[in-house]
């Protein structure tokens, strides 16, 4: 929940009590929601009962810094402000709870002019160990004259690295490699799912079938994507999807030489550091081949792992891969497989470290005698391109257990409308597909919706492992 009130109190006593209120709010939130955070934005000064931007931590706003979990500064700072932050709260305070603002529009910015020069400001903040808060990143959309320009702007701003357009680097230049978040339920069961959605699309598909054919935006439907995307090798594809509005496109380029290029055949998708105590890992995914592959060549999905021995000290004793080969399919295909863990000895533990895609080239030439020399035709291509779509990906240790929606509660409101609610099994459900009178009305991350009294509704469950449970047709 976010409150953005930049004004003053008509009763000055309320201003004086604001610090106490913030501390009480933080205490109550922490007791009820353990991971909650109270974030203070550098605008209001309670001792003066007015808006007065400080652009860093000062004596005036320190009480607000001290009473909040995280502190978000205004964006009119310069290097002197950054030095002052370190002087007042130390490097540890800067790293632990200070976020320095950058306005993407460049309004009043003293380092860089925002936009594609945002990296210049980010580079200076990195030198002072500062965390970064971005104001108005919708700049990439709001300055675009077409959807194509928006997509190009977005790619350049977030992912392109250091180029002539982004002299300080894109946002991705400053993101440290990190582990992919996973969902752990109340029983400690590990679950990971992504359908590569970015919260918007040109249409919406379920299990490869179109159920909505128009533009849509829903921030609640964002899903995990690989940290490193490249137009040349790995990109988000919005023209086709298995579940949602997009898929992941792998673009593999292979040269017609016989040098060892195994590193070029590997596409790392997500990194984990997750101990698995169950005997099996359940892997599910959907894929579609766009191009034909050479004979005896294939793509394969790989789960990487290492074995850790814990006795007096912790040591990594061996590594391995659990691989699933993919056949060539030009229609969406779903794969569900249980992968057995390798045998563990006493005090050994299985750690899932990542998931990756590999292109496995034709090995039929490996048996040729080394005295043979292969001479390609003069007119042959220097490389071939092979493309694959990944629709979704699920990794878990136990399958989600939930039930289809067959019952709704109703509450009438003014104007003849009815608020309906249903079983909110957030632990096993990612979102719900709400069909009204036979057509998709919404994709909801909350278990409620508003209908008319004469409507007929069906609510399908979309589980945390990417499965769809069709609900019953119900009359309001």
Short mmCIF file of C-alpha atoms in Angstrom, two decimals:
data_model
loop_
_atom_site.label_atom_id
_atom_site.label_comp_id
_atom_site.label_asym_id
_atom_site.label_seq_id
_atom_site.Cartn_x
_atom_site.Cartn_y
_atom_site.Cartn_z
CA UNK A 1 0.00 0.00 0.00
CA UNK A 2 1.40 3.44 -0.98
CA UNK A 3 0.41 6.87 0.32
CA UNK A 4 1.82 9.94 -1.44
CA UNK A 5 0.65 13.07 0.38
CA UNK A 6 2.81 16.14 -0.22
CA UNK A 7 1.15 18.89 1.78
CA UNK A 8 1.03 20.30 5.31
CA UNK A 9 -1.27 19.67 8.28
CA UNK A 10 -3.85 22.33 9.03
CA UNK A 11 -3.42 21.45 12.71
CA UNK A 12 0.28 21.74 13.58
CA UNK A 13 -0.06 19.25 16.46
CA UNK A 14 -0.68 16.51 13.91
CA UNK A 15 2.66 17.34 12.33
CA UNK A 16 4.46 16.93 15.67
CA UNK A 17 2.82 13.53 16.20
CA UNK A 18 3.77 12.20 12.77
CA UNK A 19 7.05 10.65 13.93
CA UNK A 20 5.24 8.76 16.72
CA UNK A 21 2.61 7.61 14.23
CA UNK A 22 5.28 6.31 11.83
CA UNK A 23 7.00 4.37 14.61
CA UNK A 24 3.69 2.88 15.77
CA UNK A 25 2.76 1.97 12.19
CA UNK A 26 6.11 0.27 11.67
CA UNK A 27 5.78 -1.70 14.90
CA UNK A 28 2.24 -2.83 14.10
CA UNK A 29 3.11 -3.83 10.54
CA UNK A 30 6.14 -5.82 11.61
CA UNK A 31 4.10 -7.76 14.16
CA UNK A 32 1.32 -8.58 11.66
CA UNK A 33 3.32 -8.85 8.42
CA UNK A 34 6.93 -9.88 9.16
CA UNK A 35 8.45 -8.76 5.83
CA UNK A 36 6.58 -5.44 5.59
CA UNK A 37 8.45 -2.14 5.19
CA UNK A 38 7.60 1.49 5.93
CA UNK A 39 9.29 3.67 3.32
CA UNK A 40 9.59 7.43 3.88
CA UNK A 41 9.92 9.83 0.95
CA UNK A 42 12.06 12.92 1.47
CA UNK A 43 9.50 15.73 1.15
CA UNK A 44 7.74 16.64 4.41
CA UNK A 45 9.58 18.03 7.47
CA UNK A 46 7.42 17.46 10.54
CA UNK A 47 9.30 19.95 12.74
CA UNK A 48 8.37 22.73 10.28
CA UNK A 49 5.01 21.34 9.10
CA UNK A 50 5.85 21.93 5.44
CA UNK A 51 7.28 20.40 2.30
CA UNK A 52 11.03 20.95 2.12
CA UNK A 53 13.04 18.58 -0.06
CA UNK A 54 16.48 17.75 1.34
CA UNK A 55 17.87 15.49 -1.42
CA UNK A 56 19.69 13.41 1.16
CA UNK A 57 19.79 12.74 4.90
CA UNK A 58 20.02 15.96 6.94
CA UNK A 59 19.39 17.09 10.50
CA UNK A 60 15.90 18.18 9.45
CA UNK A 61 14.72 14.85 8.03
CA UNK A 62 16.81 12.49 10.18
CA UNK A 63 13.85 11.77 12.54
CA UNK A 64 11.93 10.47 9.50
CA UNK A 65 14.95 8.45 8.37
CA UNK A 66 15.27 6.97 11.86
CA UNK A 67 11.56 6.08 12.26
CA UNK A 68 11.18 4.32 8.87
CA UNK A 69 12.54 1.05 7.50
CA UNK A 70 13.74 2.55 4.22
CA UNK A 71 14.32 6.16 3.16
CA UNK A 72 13.77 7.45 -0.36
CA UNK A 73 15.44 10.80 -1.20
CA UNK A 74 14.32 13.46 -3.65
CA UNK A 75 16.21 13.65 -6.96
CA UNK A 76 17.83 17.13 -6.90
CA UNK A 77 21.06 15.83 -5.37
CA UNK A 78 24.68 16.32 -6.36
CA UNK A 79 27.92 14.68 -5.27
CA UNK A 80 28.09 16.83 -2.13
CA UNK A 81 24.78 15.32 -0.98
CA UNK A 82 26.19 11.82 -1.48
CA UNK A 83 29.28 12.66 0.58
CA UNK A 84 27.06 14.14 3.28
CA UNK A 85 24.94 10.97 3.41
CA UNK A 86 28.02 8.87 4.13
CA UNK A 87 29.20 11.38 6.74
CA UNK A 88 25.88 11.38 8.61
CA UNK A 89 24.78 7.72 8.49
CA UNK A 90 27.93 5.88 7.37
CA UNK A 91 28.40 3.44 4.52
CA UNK A 92 26.42 0.80 6.41
CA UNK A 93 23.42 3.12 6.77
CA UNK A 94 23.66 4.10 3.10
CA UNK A 95 23.71 0.46 1.98
CA UNK A 96 21.11 -0.78 4.44
CA UNK A 97 18.24 1.70 4.19
CA UNK A 98 18.94 4.68 1.91
CA UNK A 99 17.58 4.87 -1.65
CA UNK A 100 18.66 7.89 -3.70
CA UNK A 101 16.11 9.12 -6.23
CA UNK A 102 16.68 9.59 -9.96
CA UNK A 103 13.97 11.24 -12.07
CA UNK A 104 13.80 9.60 -15.49
CA UNK A 105 12.39 12.83 -16.92
CA UNK A 106 15.51 14.63 -15.66
CA UNK A 107 13.51 17.36 -13.88
CA UNK A 108 16.08 19.32 -11.86
CA UNK A 109 18.63 16.52 -12.13
CA UNK A 110 22.23 17.66 -11.59
CA UNK A 111 23.92 14.51 -12.88
CA UNK A 112 22.76 13.47 -16.35
CA UNK A 113 19.51 14.59 -17.95
CA UNK A 114 17.41 11.53 -17.20
CA UNK A 115 16.14 9.35 -20.01
CA UNK A 116 18.92 7.39 -21.67
CA UNK A 117 21.46 9.35 -19.57
CA UNK A 118 20.09 7.83 -16.35
CA UNK A 119 23.13 5.55 -16.25
CA UNK A 120 25.41 8.56 -15.64
CA UNK A 121 23.63 9.24 -12.35
CA UNK A 122 23.54 5.55 -11.48
CA UNK A 123 27.28 5.26 -12.03
CA UNK A 124 27.98 8.05 -9.53
CA UNK A 125 25.61 6.52 -6.98
CA UNK A 126 27.41 3.20 -7.31
CA UNK A 127 30.67 4.88 -6.33
CA UNK A 128 29.04 5.89 -3.02
CA UNK A 129 27.45 2.47 -2.38
CA UNK A 130 23.98 4.01 -2.69
CA UNK A 131 20.80 2.12 -3.50
CA UNK A 132 18.74 3.60 -6.32
CA UNK A 133 15.06 4.58 -6.57
CA UNK A 134 13.72 5.43 -10.04
CA UNK A 135 11.02 8.10 -10.40
CA UNK A 136 8.66 7.85 -13.39
CA UNK A 137 10.14 4.91 -15.33
CA UNK A 138 7.00 5.11 -17.52
CA UNK A 139 9.04 7.73 -19.42
CA UNK A 140 9.83 5.00 -21.96
CA UNK A 141 6.11 4.78 -22.77
CA UNK A 142 5.05 8.39 -22.25
CA UNK A 143 7.63 9.74 -24.73
CA UNK A 144 6.90 7.14 -27.43
CA UNK A 145 4.83 7.92 -30.52
CA UNK A 146 4.06 4.28 -31.31
CA UNK A 147 4.11 0.88 -29.68
CA UNK A 148 7.23 -0.06 -31.63
CA UNK A 149 9.02 3.05 -30.36
CA UNK A 150 7.95 2.22 -26.79
CA UNK A 151 9.35 -1.32 -27.05
CA UNK A 152 12.63 0.01 -28.46
CA UNK A 153 12.80 2.67 -25.74
CA UNK A 154 12.13 0.10 -23.05
CA UNK A 155 14.78 -2.29 -24.38
CA UNK A 156 17.35 0.51 -24.62
CA UNK A 157 16.60 1.96 -21.18
CA UNK A 158 16.53 -1.28 -19.20
CA UNK A 159 18.75 -3.76 -21.02
CA UNK A 160 21.06 -2.39 -23.73
CA UNK A 161 24.22 -1.78 -21.66
CA UNK A 162 26.68 0.98 -22.61
CA UNK A 163 25.97 2.31 -26.12
CA UNK A 164 26.01 5.64 -27.93
CA UNK A 165 22.36 6.05 -26.88
CA UNK A 166 23.03 5.14 -23.23
CA UNK A 167 26.50 6.60 -22.49
CA UNK A 168 26.32 5.75 -18.79
CA UNK A 169 24.87 2.30 -19.39
CA UNK A 170 21.33 0.96 -19.17
CA UNK A 171 19.70 -0.05 -15.89
CA UNK A 172 20.83 -3.66 -16.39
CA UNK A 173 24.46 -2.46 -16.36
CA UNK A 174 24.11 -1.81 -12.63
CA UNK A 175 22.17 -4.90 -11.57
CA UNK A 176 24.29 -7.40 -9.70
CA UNK A 177 23.65 -11.09 -10.52
CA UNK A 178 21.28 -12.48 -7.94
CA UNK A 179 19.25 -15.55 -7.16
CA UNK A 180 15.74 -15.86 -8.57
CA UNK A 181 13.04 -15.59 -5.87
CA UNK A 182 11.04 -18.74 -5.23
CA UNK A 183 7.73 -19.37 -3.46
CA UNK A 184 7.79 -21.51 -0.33
CA UNK A 185 4.45 -22.57 1.15
CA UNK A 186 3.57 -23.09 4.82
CA UNK A 187 4.95 -26.66 4.65
CA UNK A 188 8.29 -25.52 3.28
CA UNK A 189 7.54 -26.84 -0.21
CA UNK A 190 9.62 -25.14 -2.93
CA UNK A 191 7.80 -23.83 -6.03
CA UNK A 192 8.99 -21.81 -9.00
CA UNK A 193 6.84 -20.80 -11.96
CA UNK A 194 7.13 -18.30 -14.77
CA UNK A 195 5.28 -17.71 -18.02
CA UNK A 196 7.58 -14.82 -19.00
CA UNK A 197 4.79 -12.23 -18.78
CA UNK A 198 5.64 -8.54 -18.42
CA UNK A 199 2.24 -7.35 -17.26
CA UNK A 200 0.98 -6.38 -20.72
CA UNK A 201 0.36 -7.90 -24.11
CA UNK A 202 -1.40 -7.90 -27.47
CA UNK A 203 -3.66 -10.81 -26.50
CA UNK A 204 -4.08 -13.42 -23.77
CA UNK A 205 -3.70 -17.18 -24.19
CA UNK A 206 -4.35 -20.16 -21.96
CA UNK A 207 -2.59 -23.42 -22.88
CA UNK A 208 -1.78 -21.94 -26.28
CA UNK A 209 -5.38 -20.99 -27.14
CA UNK A 210 -6.44 -17.36 -27.50
CA UNK A 211 -9.11 -16.28 -25.00
CA UNK A 212 -8.70 -12.50 -25.41
CA UNK A 213 -7.65 -10.71 -28.59
CA UNK A 214 -6.82 -7.11 -27.67
CA UNK A 215 -4.23 -5.03 -25.85
CA UNK A 216 -4.20 -5.39 -22.06
CA UNK A 217 -2.21 -4.17 -19.05
CA UNK A 218 -2.23 -5.79 -15.60
CA UNK A 219 0.78 -5.28 -13.33
CA UNK A 220 -0.33 -8.17 -11.10
CA UNK A 221 0.44 -10.62 -13.91
CA UNK A 222 4.15 -9.88 -14.20
CA UNK A 223 6.30 -12.98 -14.07
CA UNK A 224 10.00 -13.75 -13.79
CA UNK A 225 12.19 -13.27 -16.84
CA UNK A 226 15.92 -13.99 -17.22
CA UNK A 227 18.06 -11.17 -15.84
CA UNK A 228 20.03 -10.93 -19.08
CA UNK A 229 18.09 -10.52 -22.32
CA UNK A 230 19.61 -9.80 -25.71
CA UNK A 231 17.97 -9.14 -29.06
CA UNK A 232 20.66 -11.36 -30.58
CA UNK A 233 20.18 -14.46 -28.39
CA UNK A 234 17.32 -14.33 -25.85
CA UNK A 235 14.30 -12.01 -26.01
CA UNK A 236 10.70 -11.67 -24.91
CA UNK A 237 8.34 -12.64 -27.72
CA UNK A 238 4.94 -10.92 -27.65
CA UNK A 239 3.52 -12.41 -30.85
CA UNK A 240 2.92 -15.85 -29.33
CA UNK A 241 2.38 -17.24 -25.84
CA UNK A 242 1.36 -20.42 -24.05
CA UNK A 243 -0.07 -18.85 -20.86
CA UNK A 244 -0.56 -15.09 -20.80
CA UNK A 245 0.75 -12.52 -23.25
CA UNK A 246 4.35 -13.45 -24.05
CA UNK A 247 6.93 -16.21 -24.26
CA UNK A 248 10.71 -16.48 -24.21
CA UNK A 249 12.47 -16.71 -27.58
CA UNK A 250 15.85 -18.43 -27.86
CA UNK A 251 17.83 -17.50 -30.99
CA UNK A 252 20.73 -19.90 -31.52
CA UNK A 253 23.36 -19.16 -34.17
CA UNK A 254 25.68 -21.99 -35.07
CA UNK A 255 28.82 -21.69 -37.22
CA UNK A 256 29.87 -24.25 -39.82
CA UNK A 257 33.20 -24.98 -38.15
CA UNK A 258 34.31 -27.84 -35.95
CA UNK A 259 35.82 -25.81 -33.11
CA UNK A 260 34.62 -26.37 -29.56
CA UNK A 261 31.85 -23.82 -28.92
CA UNK A 262 30.04 -25.44 -26.00
CA UNK A 263 29.83 -22.14 -24.10
CA UNK A 264 28.02 -20.57 -27.07
CA UNK A 265 25.45 -23.36 -26.97
CA UNK A 266 24.37 -22.60 -23.38
CA UNK A 267 21.64 -20.14 -22.29
CA UNK A 268 21.41 -19.68 -18.52
CA UNK A 269 17.86 -18.74 -17.55
CA UNK A 270 17.53 -18.62 -13.75
CA UNK A 271 19.85 -19.14 -10.79
CA UNK A 272 18.77 -20.71 -7.48
CA UNK A 273 20.43 -21.90 -4.30
CA UNK A 274 17.61 -24.10 -3.05
CA UNK A 275 18.03 -27.26 -1.00
CA UNK A 276 15.68 -30.06 -2.08
CA UNK A 277 14.88 -32.64 0.60
CA UNK A 278 12.34 -34.67 -1.43
CA UNK A 279 13.49 -37.57 -3.64
CA UNK A 280 12.15 -36.11 -6.90
CA UNK A 281 12.05 -32.73 -8.62
CA UNK A 282 8.92 -32.09 -10.71
CA UNK A 283 9.78 -30.24 -13.92
CA UNK A 284 7.07 -28.94 -16.29
CA UNK A 285 7.41 -26.66 -19.29
CA UNK A 286 5.90 -25.84 -22.67
CA UNK A 287 7.82 -25.16 -25.87
CA UNK A 288 7.47 -24.70 -29.61
CA UNK A 289 10.12 -25.07 -32.34
CA UNK A 290 10.14 -22.25 -34.88
CA UNK A 291 12.79 -23.69 -37.20
CA UNK A 292 13.88 -27.19 -38.18
CA UNK A 293 17.05 -28.44 -36.50
CA UNK A 294 19.86 -30.37 -38.21
CA UNK A 295 19.67 -34.15 -38.02
CA UNK A 296 20.89 -35.49 -34.65
CA UNK A 297 20.87 -31.97 -33.09
CA UNK A 298 18.49 -30.83 -30.39
CA UNK A 299 17.72 -28.38 -27.61
CA UNK A 300 17.46 -29.62 -24.03
CA UNK A 301 16.32 -28.15 -20.71
CA UNK A 302 18.79 -28.70 -17.87
CA UNK A 303 18.47 -28.40 -14.11
CA UNK A 304 21.90 -27.79 -12.60
CA UNK A 305 22.75 -28.88 -9.08
CA UNK A 306 25.59 -29.47 -6.67
CA UNK A 307 26.04 -31.82 -3.74
CA UNK A 308 27.06 -30.23 -0.46
CA UNK A 309 28.68 -32.17 2.38
CA UNK A 310 28.08 -30.83 5.87
CA UNK A 311 30.41 -32.23 8.48
CA UNK A 312 32.37 -29.80 10.67
CA UNK A 313 32.70 -27.62 7.57
CA UNK A 314 30.54 -27.18 4.46
CA UNK A 315 32.10 -28.28 1.18
CA UNK A 316 30.86 -28.72 -2.40
CA UNK A 317 31.75 -32.29 -3.32
CA UNK A 318 30.34 -32.64 -6.86
CA UNK A 319 28.14 -31.01 -9.48
CA UNK A 320 25.74 -32.34 -12.06
CA UNK A 321 22.92 -31.78 -14.54
CA UNK A 322 19.45 -33.31 -14.91
CA UNK A 323 18.59 -32.99 -18.62
CA UNK A 324 15.37 -33.31 -20.64
CA UNK A 325 15.83 -33.40 -24.46
CA UNK A 326 13.28 -31.63 -26.68
CA UNK A 327 11.94 -33.00 -29.93
CA UNK A 328 11.11 -30.69 -32.85
CA UNK A 329 7.48 -29.54 -32.51
CA UNK A 330 5.92 -26.67 -34.43
CA UNK A 331 2.88 -26.59 -32.15
CA UNK A 332 2.91 -25.94 -28.41
CA UNK A 333 3.92 -29.06 -26.51
CA UNK A 334 3.79 -29.60 -22.74
CA UNK A 335 6.34 -31.72 -20.92
CA UNK A 336 5.82 -33.02 -17.36
CA UNK A 337 8.58 -35.15 -15.89
CA UNK A 338 9.73 -36.32 -12.45
CA UNK A 339 13.51 -36.20 -12.15
CA UNK A 340 15.10 -38.41 -9.51
CA UNK A 341 17.86 -36.93 -7.39
CA UNK A 342 21.23 -38.69 -7.54
CA UNK A 343 22.18 -41.00 -4.71
CA UNK A 344 23.34 -39.12 -1.62
CA UNK A 345 25.74 -40.41 0.97
CA UNK A 346 25.70 -39.59 4.67
CA UNK A 347 25.74 -35.87 5.47
CA UNK A 348 25.25 -34.94 1.81
CA UNK A 349 22.60 -32.47 0.63
CA UNK A 350 21.16 -31.77 -2.83
CA UNK A 351 21.17 -28.08 -3.83
CA UNK A 352 19.31 -26.95 -6.97
CA UNK A 353 21.49 -24.23 -8.49
CA UNK A 354 19.79 -23.23 -11.72
CA UNK A 355 17.90 -23.96 -14.92
CA UNK A 356 19.32 -23.50 -18.40
CA UNK A 357 18.73 -24.32 -22.06
CA UNK A 358 21.41 -25.98 -24.18
CA UNK A 359 21.77 -26.55 -27.90
CA UNK A 360 23.32 -29.99 -28.47
CA UNK A 361 24.89 -30.15 -31.96
CA UNK A 362 25.23 -33.21 -34.17
CA UNK A 363 27.88 -35.47 -32.62
CA UNK A 364 27.97 -37.93 -35.54
CA UNK A 365 31.24 -36.43 -36.79
CA UNK A 366 33.07 -37.09 -33.52
CA UNK A 367 34.08 -40.56 -34.70
CA UNK A 368 35.99 -39.31 -37.76
CA UNK A 369 39.74 -39.90 -37.72
CA UNK A 370 41.67 -36.72 -36.93
CA UNK A 371 43.53 -37.08 -40.25
CA UNK A 372 40.34 -36.20 -42.13
CA UNK A 373 39.97 -32.57 -43.17
CA UNK A 374 36.45 -31.24 -43.84
CA UNK A 375 36.32 -28.53 -46.53
CA UNK A 376 33.00 -26.62 -46.75
CA UNK A 377 31.53 -25.52 -50.07
CA UNK A 378 32.57 -22.02 -51.08
CA UNK A 379 28.97 -20.79 -51.34
CA UNK A 380 27.74 -22.26 -48.06
CA UNK A 381 26.40 -19.98 -45.33
CA UNK A 382 28.77 -19.03 -42.51
CA UNK A 383 26.11 -19.75 -39.90
CA UNK A 384 22.60 -21.07 -39.36
CA UNK A 385 19.89 -19.71 -37.03
CA UNK A 386 17.63 -21.99 -34.98
CA UNK A 387 14.79 -20.56 -32.89
CA UNK A 388 12.76 -21.98 -30.01
CA UNK A 389 9.94 -20.57 -27.87
CA UNK A 390 9.58 -21.40 -24.18
CA UNK A 391 5.98 -20.82 -23.07
CA UNK A 392 6.24 -21.44 -19.34
CA UNK A 393 8.40 -23.24 -16.81
CA UNK A 394 7.58 -24.86 -13.46
CA UNK A 395 9.96 -26.44 -10.94
CA UNK A 396 8.64 -27.83 -7.68
CA UNK A 397 8.91 -30.74 -5.30
CA UNK A 398 5.20 -31.45 -4.70
CA UNK A 399 2.30 -30.59 -7.03
CA UNK A 400 -0.06 -27.79 -5.97
CA UNK A 401 -3.29 -29.07 -4.42
CA UNK A 402 -6.37 -26.89 -4.75
CA UNK A 403 -9.97 -27.24 -5.94
CA UNK A 404 -11.98 -25.71 -8.81
CA UNK A 405 -14.36 -22.88 -7.92
CA UNK A 406 -17.89 -24.27 -7.51
CA UNK A 407 -19.29 -21.80 -4.96
CA UNK A 408 -19.40 -18.01 -4.62
CA UNK A 409 -20.56 -15.67 -1.87
CA UNK A 410 -22.64 -12.62 -2.83
CA UNK A 411 -23.21 -9.17 -1.38
CA UNK A 412 -25.49 -6.60 -3.00
CA UNK A 413 -24.29 -3.02 -3.33
CA UNK A 414 -25.88 0.18 -4.58
CA UNK A 415 -26.99 0.37 -8.20
CA UNK A 416 -28.12 -3.24 -8.45
CA UNK A 417 -24.60 -4.65 -8.59
CA UNK A 418 -23.34 -7.64 -6.64
CA UNK A 419 -19.89 -8.20 -5.14
CA UNK A 420 -18.91 -11.85 -5.41
CA UNK A 421 -16.11 -13.56 -3.49
CA UNK A 422 -14.71 -17.08 -3.59
CA UNK A 423 -12.12 -19.31 -1.94
CA UNK A 424 -8.89 -17.31 -1.73
CA UNK A 425 -6.30 -20.07 -1.73
CA UNK A 426 -3.36 -17.72 -2.33
CA UNK A 427 -0.88 -20.41 -1.29
CA UNK A 428 -1.72 -22.55 -4.32
CA UNK A 429 -3.28 -20.04 -6.74
CA UNK A 430 -1.45 -17.49 -8.89
CA UNK A 431 -4.60 -15.81 -10.25
CA UNK A 432 -8.19 -16.44 -11.34
CA UNK A 433 -9.74 -16.20 -14.83
CA UNK A 434 -13.22 -14.67 -14.50
CA UNK A 435 -15.64 -15.40 -17.37
CA UNK A 436 -18.92 -13.46 -17.41
CA UNK A 437 -21.69 -14.63 -19.73
CA UNK A 438 -19.24 -16.83 -21.61
CA UNK A 439 -16.52 -14.22 -22.23
CA UNK A 440 -13.32 -13.46 -20.33
CA UNK A 441 -14.05 -10.45 -18.11
CA UNK A 442 -10.80 -10.18 -16.15
CA UNK A 443 -7.74 -11.97 -14.86
CA UNK A 444 -7.77 -11.24 -11.14
CA UNK A 445 -5.09 -11.61 -8.48
CA UNK A 446 -7.73 -11.12 -5.76
CA UNK A 447 -10.69 -13.39 -4.97
CA UNK A 448 -13.51 -10.92 -5.64
CA UNK A 449 -15.30 -9.16 -8.52
CA UNK A 450 -18.35 -6.96 -9.17
CA UNK A 451 -21.19 -8.24 -11.39
CA UNK A 452 -24.78 -7.50 -12.33
CA UNK A 453 -27.60 -9.55 -10.80
CA UNK A 454 -28.43 -11.20 -14.13
CA UNK A 455 -24.89 -12.32 -14.95
CA UNK A 456 -23.62 -15.87 -15.28
CA UNK A 457 -20.05 -16.39 -14.08
CA UNK A 458 -17.35 -19.05 -14.29
CA UNK A 459 -14.08 -18.76 -12.39
CA UNK A 460 -11.11 -20.83 -13.52
CA UNK A 461 -8.14 -21.32 -11.19
CA UNK A 462 -4.61 -20.74 -12.48
CA UNK A 463 -2.32 -22.55 -10.04
CA UNK A 464 1.19 -21.67 -8.92
CA UNK A 465 2.56 -24.43 -11.12
CA UNK A 466 0.80 -23.21 -14.28
CA UNK A 467 -2.19 -25.55 -14.40
CA UNK A 468 -5.78 -24.44 -15.17
CA UNK A 469 -8.73 -25.83 -13.17
CA UNK A 470 -12.04 -25.09 -14.89
CA UNK A 471 -14.79 -23.84 -12.56
CA UNK A 472 -18.54 -24.37 -12.58
CA UNK A 473 -21.04 -22.11 -14.34
CA UNK A 474 -22.79 -20.14 -11.59
CA UNK A 475 -25.68 -17.68 -11.65
CA UNK A 476 -25.43 -14.51 -9.60
#
